[in-house]
Coordinates of C-alpha atoms in Angstrom, one line a residue:
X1 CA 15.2 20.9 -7.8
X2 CA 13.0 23.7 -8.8
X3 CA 8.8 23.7 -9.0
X4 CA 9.4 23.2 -13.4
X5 CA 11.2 20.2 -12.8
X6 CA 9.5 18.7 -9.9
X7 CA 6.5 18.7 -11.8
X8 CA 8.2 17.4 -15.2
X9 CA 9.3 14.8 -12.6
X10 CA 5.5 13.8 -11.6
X11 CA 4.9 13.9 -15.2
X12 CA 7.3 11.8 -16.3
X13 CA 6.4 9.2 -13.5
X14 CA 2.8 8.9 -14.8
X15 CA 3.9 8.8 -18.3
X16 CA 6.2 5.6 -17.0
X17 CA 3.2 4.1 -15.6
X18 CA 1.1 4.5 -18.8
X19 CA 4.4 3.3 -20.8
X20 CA 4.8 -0.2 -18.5
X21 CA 1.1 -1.1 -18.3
X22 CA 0.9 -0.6 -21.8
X23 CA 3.7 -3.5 -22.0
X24 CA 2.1 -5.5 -19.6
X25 CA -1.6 -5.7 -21.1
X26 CA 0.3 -6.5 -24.9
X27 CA 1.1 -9.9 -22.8
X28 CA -2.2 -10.2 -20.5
X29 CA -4.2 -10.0 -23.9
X30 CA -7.2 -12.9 -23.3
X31 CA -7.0 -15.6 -26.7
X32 CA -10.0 -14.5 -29.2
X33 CA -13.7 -16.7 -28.1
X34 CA -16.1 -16.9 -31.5
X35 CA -19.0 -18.1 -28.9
X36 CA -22.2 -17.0 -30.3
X37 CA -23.6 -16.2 -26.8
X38 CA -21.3 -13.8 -25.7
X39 CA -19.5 -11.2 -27.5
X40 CA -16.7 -8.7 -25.1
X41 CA -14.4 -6.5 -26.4
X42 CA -12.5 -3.6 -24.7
X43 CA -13.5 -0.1 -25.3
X44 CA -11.3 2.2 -27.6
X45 CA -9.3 4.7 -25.8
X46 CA -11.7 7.2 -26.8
X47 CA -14.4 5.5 -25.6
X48 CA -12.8 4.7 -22.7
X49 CA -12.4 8.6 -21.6
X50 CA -15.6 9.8 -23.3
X51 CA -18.2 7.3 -21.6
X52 CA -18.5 5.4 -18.3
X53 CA -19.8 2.1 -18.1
X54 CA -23.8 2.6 -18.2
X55 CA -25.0 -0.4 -19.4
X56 CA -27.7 -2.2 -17.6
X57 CA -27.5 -5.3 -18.4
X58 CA -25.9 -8.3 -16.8
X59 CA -25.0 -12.1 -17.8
X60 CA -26.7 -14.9 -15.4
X61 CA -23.0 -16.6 -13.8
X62 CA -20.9 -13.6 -13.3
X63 CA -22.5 -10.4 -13.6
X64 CA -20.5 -9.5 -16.8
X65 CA -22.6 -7.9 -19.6
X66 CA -20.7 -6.2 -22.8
X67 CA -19.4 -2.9 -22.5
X68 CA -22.2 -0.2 -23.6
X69 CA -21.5 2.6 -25.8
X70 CA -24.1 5.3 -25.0
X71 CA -22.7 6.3 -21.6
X72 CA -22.9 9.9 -21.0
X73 CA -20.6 12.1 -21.9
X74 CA -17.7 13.0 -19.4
X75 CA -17.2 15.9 -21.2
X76 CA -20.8 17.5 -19.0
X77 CA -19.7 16.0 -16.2
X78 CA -19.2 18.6 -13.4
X79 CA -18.4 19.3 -9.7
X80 CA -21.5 18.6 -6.8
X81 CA -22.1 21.8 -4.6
X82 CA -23.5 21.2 -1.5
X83 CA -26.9 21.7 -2.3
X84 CA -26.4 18.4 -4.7
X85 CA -26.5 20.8 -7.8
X86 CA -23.5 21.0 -10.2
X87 CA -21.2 23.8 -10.8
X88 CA -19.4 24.0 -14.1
X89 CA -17.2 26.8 -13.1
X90 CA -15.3 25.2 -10.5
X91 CA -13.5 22.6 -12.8
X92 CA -10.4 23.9 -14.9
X93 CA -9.4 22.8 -18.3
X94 CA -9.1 18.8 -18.0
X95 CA -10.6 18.4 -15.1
X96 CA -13.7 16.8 -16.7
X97 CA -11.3 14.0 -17.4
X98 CA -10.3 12.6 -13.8
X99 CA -13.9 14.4 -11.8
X100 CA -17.6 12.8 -12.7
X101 CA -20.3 13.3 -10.9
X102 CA -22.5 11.0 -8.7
X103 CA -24.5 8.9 -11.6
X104 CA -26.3 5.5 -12.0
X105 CA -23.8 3.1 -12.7
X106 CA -24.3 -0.2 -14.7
X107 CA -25.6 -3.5 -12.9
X108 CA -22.3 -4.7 -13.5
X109 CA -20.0 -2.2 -11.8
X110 CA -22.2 -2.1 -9.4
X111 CA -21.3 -5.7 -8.0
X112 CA -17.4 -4.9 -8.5
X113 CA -18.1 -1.7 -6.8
X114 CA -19.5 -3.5 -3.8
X115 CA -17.0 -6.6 -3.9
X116 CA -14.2 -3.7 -3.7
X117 CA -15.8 -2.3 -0.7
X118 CA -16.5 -5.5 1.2
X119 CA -13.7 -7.7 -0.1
X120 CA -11.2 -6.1 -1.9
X121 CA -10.7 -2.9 0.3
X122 CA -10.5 -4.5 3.5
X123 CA -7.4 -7.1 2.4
X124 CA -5.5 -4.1 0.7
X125 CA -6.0 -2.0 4.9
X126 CA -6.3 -4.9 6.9
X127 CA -6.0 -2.7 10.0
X128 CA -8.4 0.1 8.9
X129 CA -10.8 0.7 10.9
X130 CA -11.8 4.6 10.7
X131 CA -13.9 6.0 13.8
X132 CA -17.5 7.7 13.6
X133 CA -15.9 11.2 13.7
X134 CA -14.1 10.5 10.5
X135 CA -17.0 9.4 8.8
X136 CA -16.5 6.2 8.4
X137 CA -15.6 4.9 4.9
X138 CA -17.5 7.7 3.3
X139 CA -14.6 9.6 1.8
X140 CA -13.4 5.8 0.3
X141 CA -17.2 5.5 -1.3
X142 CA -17.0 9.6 -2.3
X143 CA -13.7 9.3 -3.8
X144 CA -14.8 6.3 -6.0
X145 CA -17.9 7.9 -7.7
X146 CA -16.3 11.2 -7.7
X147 CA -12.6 10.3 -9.6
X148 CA -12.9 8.4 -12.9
X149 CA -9.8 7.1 -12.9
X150 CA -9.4 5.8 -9.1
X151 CA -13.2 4.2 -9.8
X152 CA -12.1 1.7 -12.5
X153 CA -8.8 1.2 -10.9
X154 CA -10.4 0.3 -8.1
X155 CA -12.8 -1.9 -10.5
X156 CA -10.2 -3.4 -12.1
X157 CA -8.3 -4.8 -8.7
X158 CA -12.0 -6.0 -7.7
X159 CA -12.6 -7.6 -11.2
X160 CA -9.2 -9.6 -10.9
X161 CA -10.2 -10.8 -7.2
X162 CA -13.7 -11.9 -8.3
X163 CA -12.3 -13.6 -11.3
X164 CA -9.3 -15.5 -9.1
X165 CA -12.1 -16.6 -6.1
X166 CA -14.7 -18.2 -8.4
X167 CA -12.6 -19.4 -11.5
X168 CA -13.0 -22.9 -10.6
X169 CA -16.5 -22.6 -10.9
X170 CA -17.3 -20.9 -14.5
X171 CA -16.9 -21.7 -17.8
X172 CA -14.4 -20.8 -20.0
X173 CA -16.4 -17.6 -21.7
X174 CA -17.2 -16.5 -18.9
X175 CA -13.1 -16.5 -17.4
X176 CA -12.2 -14.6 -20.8
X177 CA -15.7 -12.3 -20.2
X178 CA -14.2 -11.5 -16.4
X179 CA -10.9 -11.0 -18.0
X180 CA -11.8 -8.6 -20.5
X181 CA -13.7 -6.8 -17.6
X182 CA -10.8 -6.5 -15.8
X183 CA -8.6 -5.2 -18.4
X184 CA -11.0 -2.5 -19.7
X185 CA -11.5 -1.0 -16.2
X186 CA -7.6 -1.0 -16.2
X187 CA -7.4 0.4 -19.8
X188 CA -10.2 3.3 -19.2
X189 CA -7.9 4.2 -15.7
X190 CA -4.6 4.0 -17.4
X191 CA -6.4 6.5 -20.1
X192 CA -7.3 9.1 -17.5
X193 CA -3.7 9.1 -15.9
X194 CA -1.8 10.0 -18.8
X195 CA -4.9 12.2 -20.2
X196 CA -4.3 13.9 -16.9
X197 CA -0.6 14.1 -17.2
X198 CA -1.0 15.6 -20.6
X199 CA -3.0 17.9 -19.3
X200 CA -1.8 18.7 -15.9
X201 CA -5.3 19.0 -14.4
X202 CA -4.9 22.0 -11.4
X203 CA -7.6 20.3 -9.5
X204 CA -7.3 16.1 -10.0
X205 CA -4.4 15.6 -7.9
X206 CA -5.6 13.7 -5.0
X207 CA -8.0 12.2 -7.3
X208 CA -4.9 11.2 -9.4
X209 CA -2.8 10.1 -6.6
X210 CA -5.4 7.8 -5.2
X211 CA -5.6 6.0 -9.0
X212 CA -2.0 5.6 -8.4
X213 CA -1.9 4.3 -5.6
X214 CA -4.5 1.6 -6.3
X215 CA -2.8 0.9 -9.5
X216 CA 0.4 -0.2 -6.6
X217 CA -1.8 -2.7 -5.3
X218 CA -3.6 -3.7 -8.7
X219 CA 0.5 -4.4 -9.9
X220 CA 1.5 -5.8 -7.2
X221 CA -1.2 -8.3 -6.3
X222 CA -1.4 -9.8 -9.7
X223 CA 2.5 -10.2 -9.3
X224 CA 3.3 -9.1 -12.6
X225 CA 7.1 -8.4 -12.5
X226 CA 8.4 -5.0 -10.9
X227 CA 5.6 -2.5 -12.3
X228 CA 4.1 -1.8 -8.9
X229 CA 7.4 -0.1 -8.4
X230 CA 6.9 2.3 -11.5
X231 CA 3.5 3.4 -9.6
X232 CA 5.0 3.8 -6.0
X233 CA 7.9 6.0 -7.3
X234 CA 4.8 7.8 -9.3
X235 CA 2.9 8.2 -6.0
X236 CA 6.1 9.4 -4.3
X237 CA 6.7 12.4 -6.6
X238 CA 3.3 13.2 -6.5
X239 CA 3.5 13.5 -2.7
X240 CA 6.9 15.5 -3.0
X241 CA 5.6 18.2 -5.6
X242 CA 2.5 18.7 -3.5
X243 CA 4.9 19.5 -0.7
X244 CA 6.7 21.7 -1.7
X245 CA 3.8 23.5 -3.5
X246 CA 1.9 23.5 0.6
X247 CA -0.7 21.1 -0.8
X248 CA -1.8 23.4 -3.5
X249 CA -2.1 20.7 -6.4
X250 CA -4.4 18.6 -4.8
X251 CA -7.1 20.8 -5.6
X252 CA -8.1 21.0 -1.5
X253 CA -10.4 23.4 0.0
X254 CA -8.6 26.4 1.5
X255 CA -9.3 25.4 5.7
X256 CA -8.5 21.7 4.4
X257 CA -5.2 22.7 3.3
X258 CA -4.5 24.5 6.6
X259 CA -5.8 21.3 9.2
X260 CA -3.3 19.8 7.0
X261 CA -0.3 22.1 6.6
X262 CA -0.6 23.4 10.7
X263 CA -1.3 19.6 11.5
X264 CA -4.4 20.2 13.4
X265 CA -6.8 17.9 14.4
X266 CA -10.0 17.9 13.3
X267 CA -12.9 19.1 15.3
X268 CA -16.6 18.4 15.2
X269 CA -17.3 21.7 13.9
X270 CA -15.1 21.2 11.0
X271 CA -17.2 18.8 8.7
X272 CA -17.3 20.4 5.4
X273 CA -13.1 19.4 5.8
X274 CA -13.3 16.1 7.3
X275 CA -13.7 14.5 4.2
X276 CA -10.7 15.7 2.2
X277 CA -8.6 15.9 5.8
X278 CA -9.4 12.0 6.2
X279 CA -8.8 11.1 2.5
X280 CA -5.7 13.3 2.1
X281 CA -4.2 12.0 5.8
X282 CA -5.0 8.0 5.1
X283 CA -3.4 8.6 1.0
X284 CA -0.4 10.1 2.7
X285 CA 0.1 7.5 5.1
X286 CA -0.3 5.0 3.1
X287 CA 2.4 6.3 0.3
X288 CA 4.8 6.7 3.3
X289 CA 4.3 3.3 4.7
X290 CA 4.3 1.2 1.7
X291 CA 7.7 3.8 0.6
X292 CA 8.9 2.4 4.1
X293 CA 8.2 -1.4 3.7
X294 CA 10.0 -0.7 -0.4
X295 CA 13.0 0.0 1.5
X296 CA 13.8 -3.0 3.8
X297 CA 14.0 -5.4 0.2
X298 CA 15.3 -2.6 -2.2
X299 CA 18.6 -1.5 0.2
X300 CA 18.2 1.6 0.3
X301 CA 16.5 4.6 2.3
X302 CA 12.9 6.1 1.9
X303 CA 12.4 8.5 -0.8
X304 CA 10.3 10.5 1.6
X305 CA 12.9 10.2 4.7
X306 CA 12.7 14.0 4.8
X307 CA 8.9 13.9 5.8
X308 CA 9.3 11.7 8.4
X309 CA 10.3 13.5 11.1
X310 CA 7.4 15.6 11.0
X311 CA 5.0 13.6 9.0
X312 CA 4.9 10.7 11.6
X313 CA 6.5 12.3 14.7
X314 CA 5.0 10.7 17.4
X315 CA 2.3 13.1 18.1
X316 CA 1.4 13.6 14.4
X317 CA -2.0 13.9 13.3
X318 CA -1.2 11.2 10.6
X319 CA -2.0 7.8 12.2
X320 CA 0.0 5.0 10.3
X321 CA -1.1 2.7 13.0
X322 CA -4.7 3.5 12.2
X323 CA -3.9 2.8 8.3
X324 CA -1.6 -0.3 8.5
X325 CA -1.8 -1.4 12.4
X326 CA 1.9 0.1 13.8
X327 CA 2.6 2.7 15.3
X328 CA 4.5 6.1 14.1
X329 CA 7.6 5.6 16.3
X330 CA 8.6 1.8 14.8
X331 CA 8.0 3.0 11.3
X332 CA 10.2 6.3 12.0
X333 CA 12.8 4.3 13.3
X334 CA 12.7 1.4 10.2
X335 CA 12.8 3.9 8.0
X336 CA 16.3 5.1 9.4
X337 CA 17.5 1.7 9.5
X338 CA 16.9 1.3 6.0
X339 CA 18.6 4.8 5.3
X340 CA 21.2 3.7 7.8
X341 CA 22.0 0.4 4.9
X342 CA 22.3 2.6 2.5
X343 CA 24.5 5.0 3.8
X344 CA 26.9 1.8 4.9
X345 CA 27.0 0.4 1.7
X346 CA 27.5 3.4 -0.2
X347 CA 30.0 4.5 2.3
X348 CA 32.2 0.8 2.4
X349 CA 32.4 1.5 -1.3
X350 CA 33.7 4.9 -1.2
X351 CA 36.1 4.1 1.3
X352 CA 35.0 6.7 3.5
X353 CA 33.6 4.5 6.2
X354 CA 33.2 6.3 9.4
X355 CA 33.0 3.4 12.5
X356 CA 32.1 6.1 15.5
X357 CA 29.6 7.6 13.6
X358 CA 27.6 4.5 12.5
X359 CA 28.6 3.2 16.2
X360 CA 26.1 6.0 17.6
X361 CA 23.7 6.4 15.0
X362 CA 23.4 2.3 15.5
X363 CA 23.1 2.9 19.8
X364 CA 20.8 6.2 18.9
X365 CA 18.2 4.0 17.0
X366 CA 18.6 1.3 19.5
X367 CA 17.9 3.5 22.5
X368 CA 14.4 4.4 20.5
X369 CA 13.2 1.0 19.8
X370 CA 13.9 -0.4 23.5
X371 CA 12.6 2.7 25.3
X372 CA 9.3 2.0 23.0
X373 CA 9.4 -2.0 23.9
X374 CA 9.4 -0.7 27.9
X375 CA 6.6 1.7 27.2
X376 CA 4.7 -1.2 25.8
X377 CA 5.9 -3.7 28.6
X378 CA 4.3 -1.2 31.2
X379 CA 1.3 -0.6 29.1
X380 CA 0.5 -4.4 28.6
X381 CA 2.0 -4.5 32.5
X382 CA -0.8 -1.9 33.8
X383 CA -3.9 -4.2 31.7
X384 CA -2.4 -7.4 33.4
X385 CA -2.6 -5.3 37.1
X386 CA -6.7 -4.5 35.6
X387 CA -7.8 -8.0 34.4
X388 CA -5.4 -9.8 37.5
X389 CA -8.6 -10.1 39.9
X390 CA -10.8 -11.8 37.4
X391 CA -8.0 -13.8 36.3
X392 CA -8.3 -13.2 32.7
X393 CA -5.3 -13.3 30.6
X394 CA -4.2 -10.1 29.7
X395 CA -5.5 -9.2 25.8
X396 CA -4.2 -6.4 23.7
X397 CA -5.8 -4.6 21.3
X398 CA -4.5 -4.9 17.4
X399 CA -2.7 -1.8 17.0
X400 CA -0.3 -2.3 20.6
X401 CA 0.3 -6.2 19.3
X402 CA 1.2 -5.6 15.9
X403 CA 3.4 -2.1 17.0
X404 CA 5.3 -4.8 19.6
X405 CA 5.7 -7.2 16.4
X406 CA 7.2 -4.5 14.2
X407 CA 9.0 -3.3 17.3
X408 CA 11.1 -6.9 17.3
X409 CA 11.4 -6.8 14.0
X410 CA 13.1 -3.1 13.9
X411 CA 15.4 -4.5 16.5
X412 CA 15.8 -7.6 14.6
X413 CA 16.8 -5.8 11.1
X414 CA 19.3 -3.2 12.9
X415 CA 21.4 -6.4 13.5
X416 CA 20.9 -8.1 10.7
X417 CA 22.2 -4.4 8.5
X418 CA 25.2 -4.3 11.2
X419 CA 26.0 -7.8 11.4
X420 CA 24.3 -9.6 8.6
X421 CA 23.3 -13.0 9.9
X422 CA 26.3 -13.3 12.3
X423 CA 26.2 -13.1 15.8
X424 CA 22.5 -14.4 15.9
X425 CA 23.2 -15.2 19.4
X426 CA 22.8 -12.3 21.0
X427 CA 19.2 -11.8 19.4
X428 CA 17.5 -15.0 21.4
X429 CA 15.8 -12.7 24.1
X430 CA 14.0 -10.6 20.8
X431 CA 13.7 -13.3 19.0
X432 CA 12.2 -15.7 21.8
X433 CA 9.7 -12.8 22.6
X434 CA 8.7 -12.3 19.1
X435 CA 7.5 -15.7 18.7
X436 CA 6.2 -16.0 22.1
X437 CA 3.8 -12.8 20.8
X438 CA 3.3 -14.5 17.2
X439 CA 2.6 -18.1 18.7
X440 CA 0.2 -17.0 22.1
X441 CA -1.2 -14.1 21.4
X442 CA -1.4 -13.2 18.1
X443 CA -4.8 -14.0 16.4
X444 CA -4.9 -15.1 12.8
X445 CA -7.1 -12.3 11.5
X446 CA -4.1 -10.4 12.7
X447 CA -1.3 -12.0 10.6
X448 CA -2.1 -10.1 7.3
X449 CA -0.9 -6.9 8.9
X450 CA 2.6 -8.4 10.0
X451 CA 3.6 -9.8 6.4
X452 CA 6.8 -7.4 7.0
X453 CA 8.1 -8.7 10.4
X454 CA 7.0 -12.7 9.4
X455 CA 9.8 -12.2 7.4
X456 CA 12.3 -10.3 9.2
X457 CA 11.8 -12.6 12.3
X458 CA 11.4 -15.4 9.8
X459 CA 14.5 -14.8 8.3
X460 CA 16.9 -15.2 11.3
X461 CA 14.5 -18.5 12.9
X462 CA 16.1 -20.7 14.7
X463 CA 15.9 -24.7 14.0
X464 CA 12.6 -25.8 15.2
X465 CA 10.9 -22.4 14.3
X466 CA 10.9 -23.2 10.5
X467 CA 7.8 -24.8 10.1
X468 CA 6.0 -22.5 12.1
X469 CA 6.8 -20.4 8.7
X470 CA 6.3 -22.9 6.2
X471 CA 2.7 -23.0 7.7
X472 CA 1.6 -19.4 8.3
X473 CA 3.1 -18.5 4.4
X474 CA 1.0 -21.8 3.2
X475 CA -2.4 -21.4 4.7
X476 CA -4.8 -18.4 4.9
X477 CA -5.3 -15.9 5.7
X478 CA -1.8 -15.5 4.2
X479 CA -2.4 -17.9 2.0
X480 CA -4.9 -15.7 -0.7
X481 CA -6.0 -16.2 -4.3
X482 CA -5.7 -12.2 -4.5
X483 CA -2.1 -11.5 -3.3
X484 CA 0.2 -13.8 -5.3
X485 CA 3.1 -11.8 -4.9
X486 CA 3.3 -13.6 -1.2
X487 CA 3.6 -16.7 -2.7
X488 CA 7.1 -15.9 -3.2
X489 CA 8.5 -15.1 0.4
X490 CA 8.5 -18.9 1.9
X491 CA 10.7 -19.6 -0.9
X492 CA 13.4 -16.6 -0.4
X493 CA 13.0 -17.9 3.8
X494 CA 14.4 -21.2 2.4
X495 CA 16.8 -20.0 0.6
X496 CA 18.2 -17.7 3.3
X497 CA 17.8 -20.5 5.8
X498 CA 19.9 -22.4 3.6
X499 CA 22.9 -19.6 2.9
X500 CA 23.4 -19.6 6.7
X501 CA 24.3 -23.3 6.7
X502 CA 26.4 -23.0 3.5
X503 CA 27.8 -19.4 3.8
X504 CA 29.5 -18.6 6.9
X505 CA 29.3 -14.6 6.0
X506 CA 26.1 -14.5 4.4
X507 CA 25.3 -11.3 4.9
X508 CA 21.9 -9.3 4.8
X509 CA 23.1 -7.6 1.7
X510 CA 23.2 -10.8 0.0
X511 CA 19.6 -11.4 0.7
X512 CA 18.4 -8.5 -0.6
X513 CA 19.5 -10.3 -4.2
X514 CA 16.7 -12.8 -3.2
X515 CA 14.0 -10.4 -2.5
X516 CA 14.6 -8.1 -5.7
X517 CA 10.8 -6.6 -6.5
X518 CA 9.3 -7.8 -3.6
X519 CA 6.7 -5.6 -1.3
X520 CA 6.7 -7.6 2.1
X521 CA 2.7 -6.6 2.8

């Protein structure tokens, strides 16, 4: 495919995304209120794009004021230079419509703002945890007051979590108020994408591909049918035309792009390209995993396969397990099981099924994920030999336990896309071992990071492990007013646990009809 119709691609993607939302708000419209107290309408789209939300207001329950109309003007809105002063030359044509500049921000946004950050944020990356040397969160906070669109995205997911946690408690204007909030932060982002694909802005494009990306979660955790997919496959094109062009649409700094492209890390001298290394590694990660986890319930391989090998090679600079808790081996090695599926199934229906070769791509991945389970045996082995003289049972820290989870699990689904749920048998050392791990020493601010293995392991439980499902999927921190879309894995577990009693040769591919349009995070 050449660089014209990769980009069309991209293009077309965001288009999609502007398409399906579009469809979705014409059903998500709040019923009309004729309450003389408070009066909330969205913005037009041109309001949307020429102002940002600058009101000062705010209403006494929920924060909620009506939208202003005397914002300032986008259109002035330029890059910061170091100094804090502005530079109008730097931005190209369009570019005013994705980048704003640091300005007061309405009373209102300000409390979604800081919900995002404190609430919102932390159950979308459960696992984040970024060190000093990184800066912290500071690229998250830079990103936000710097990108239009990825701010009220981000405002828009943060609106719809405030809304679902205190619902019980406000009236009914003030639901529809919260409502209306929520969908004009999701109109004004939805705006800026396709003003943005229109335009092709030369220097928006990690600003662009973070909006996506939020718009993934914002989709995905309101449950809303299969639209998150439209905005991952978006996300996924972005990241492959960026590629191929060595970063250059993403509108980094020259030594940015080259940490990036030479895979370097970053040193303490480098600041001025921490920020944009740290935001461009944690976005890329992030599109890779949540491609990964797509796979497992869609039956088929990664789009990005290609990158994997280098992207999150063992000794890569991009740290998934600093981003969603595992480790870059397991993922690697998921994501070839998933392509492994697909190259089965495609290959069973052309007739061309080739028995030695699955045979040692089957051994070859099997080598990898035992040789990393001994690894982590002798790792957890060597803290037991530490702690042994003070007695104290051996602990290990979030990232090993949840790689060890996701390490069962990746054993677990290479049988279960071999053999389907057949031969279960000879899976009761991993699967004993898992839930050993789950039930002893797995804390419960943990189990929002293993959504993905619950299931796997889940799926193949044995009798007398079932309710130890039913109860983790029913409670929290599972259990959240934010993330309905995990609402619907108990019921698919039943169902499977019911097609092995009844179906003798259930097989894994006839699962996947159950879990059509589900993201297992």
């Amino acid at each position: 495919m050449g660089n014209g119709e990769e980009e069309r691609a991209v293009v077309d993607s965001l288009k999609q995304i502007v398409k399906h939302t579009s469809r979705r708000k014409a059903t998500n419209k709040p019923s009309k209120q004729r309450d003389p107290i408070i009066r909330i309408a969205p913005k037009s789209a041109s309001a949307s794009v020429e102002s940002s939300s600058s009101g000062t207001g705010s209403s006494p329950q929920l924060g909620v004021s009506p939208p202003s109309d005397h914002g300032s003007s986008q259109e002035n809105e330029v890059s910061m230079l170091q100094d804090g002063s502005v530079n109008t030359s730097s931005l190209k044509h369009g570019d005013h419509l994705v980048v704003r500049s640091i300005l007061p921000i309405s009373a209102d946004d300000s409390v979604l703002l800081m919900h995002f950050l404190d609430n919102v944020f932390p159950l979308q990356y459960p696992m984040y945890n970024p060190g000093i040397l990184e800066g912290g969160r500071g690229w998250l906070l830079t990103l936000l007051l710097r990108t239009e669109p990825f701010y009220h995205a981000a405002l828009a997911l943060s609106a719809y979590h405030r809304r679902s946690v205190i619902l019980a408690k406000i009236s009914h204007p003030y639901q529809v108020a919260a409502l209306v909030q929520q969908e004009k932060h999701l109109e004004i982002c939805i705006n800026l994408v396709h003003q943005s694909a229109q335009n092709r802005c030369p220097n928006s494009g990690l600003g662009i591909m973070a909006s996506v990306v939020q718009l993934v979660f914002f989709e995905l955790f309101t449950d809303y049918g299969n639209t998150w997919q439209i905005h991952l496959r978006a996300a996924v094109n972005m990241y492959h035309n960026g590629h191929k062009k060595n970063l250059a649409s993403f509108g980094l700094a020259e030594n940015s792009s080259t940490i990036l492209c030479e895979d370097r890390p970053l040193l303490e001298y480098e600041h001025l390209a921490v920020e944009e290394v740290v935001n461009f590694r944690f976005l890329s990660g992030t599109i890779i995993w949540l491609d990964i986890i797509s796979s497992i319930t869609a039956g088929r391989a990664p789009h990005l396969l290609p990158y994997h090998t280098c992207v999150i090679a063992s000794d890569s600079q991009t740290k998934l397990e600093g981003i969603m808790g595992c480790r870059n081996w397991v993922m690697l090695q998921i994501g070839r099981i998933a392509a492994l599926h697909e190259h089965k199934i495609q290959a069973m229906r052309q007739q061309h099924f080739d028995c030695t070769e699955l045979k040692q791509t089957v051994a070859a991945i099997g080598r990898e994920i035992q040789c990393g389970l001994a690894q982590l045996a002798l790792e957890a082995f060597n803290i037991s030999e530490r702690d042994s003289a003070a007695m104290i049972e051996p602990i290990l820290d979030p990232p090993t336990l949840v790689t060890q989870v996701f390490a069962y699990m990746a054993s677990l689904y290479l049988h279960l896309v071999i053999e389907g749920f057949q031969k279960l048998e000879v899976l009761d050392t991993t699967i004993s071992e898992a839930m050993r791990m789950l039930r002893t020493q797995t804390p419960t601010r943990i189990l929002p990071a293993l959504v993905s293995p619950l299931y796997i392991i889940g799926s193949v439980a044995r009798q007398g492990d079932e309710q130890f499902f039913r109860d983790i999927f029913s409670s929290p921190p599972l259990l959240d007013p934010l993330l309905k879309h995990r609402g619907r894995i108990m019921p698919m577990l039943e169902e499977i646990w019911s097609k092995r009693q009844t179906a003798p040769l259930f097989a894994w591919e006839d699962s996947l009809e159950l879990t059509h349009g589900i993201l297992l995070i």
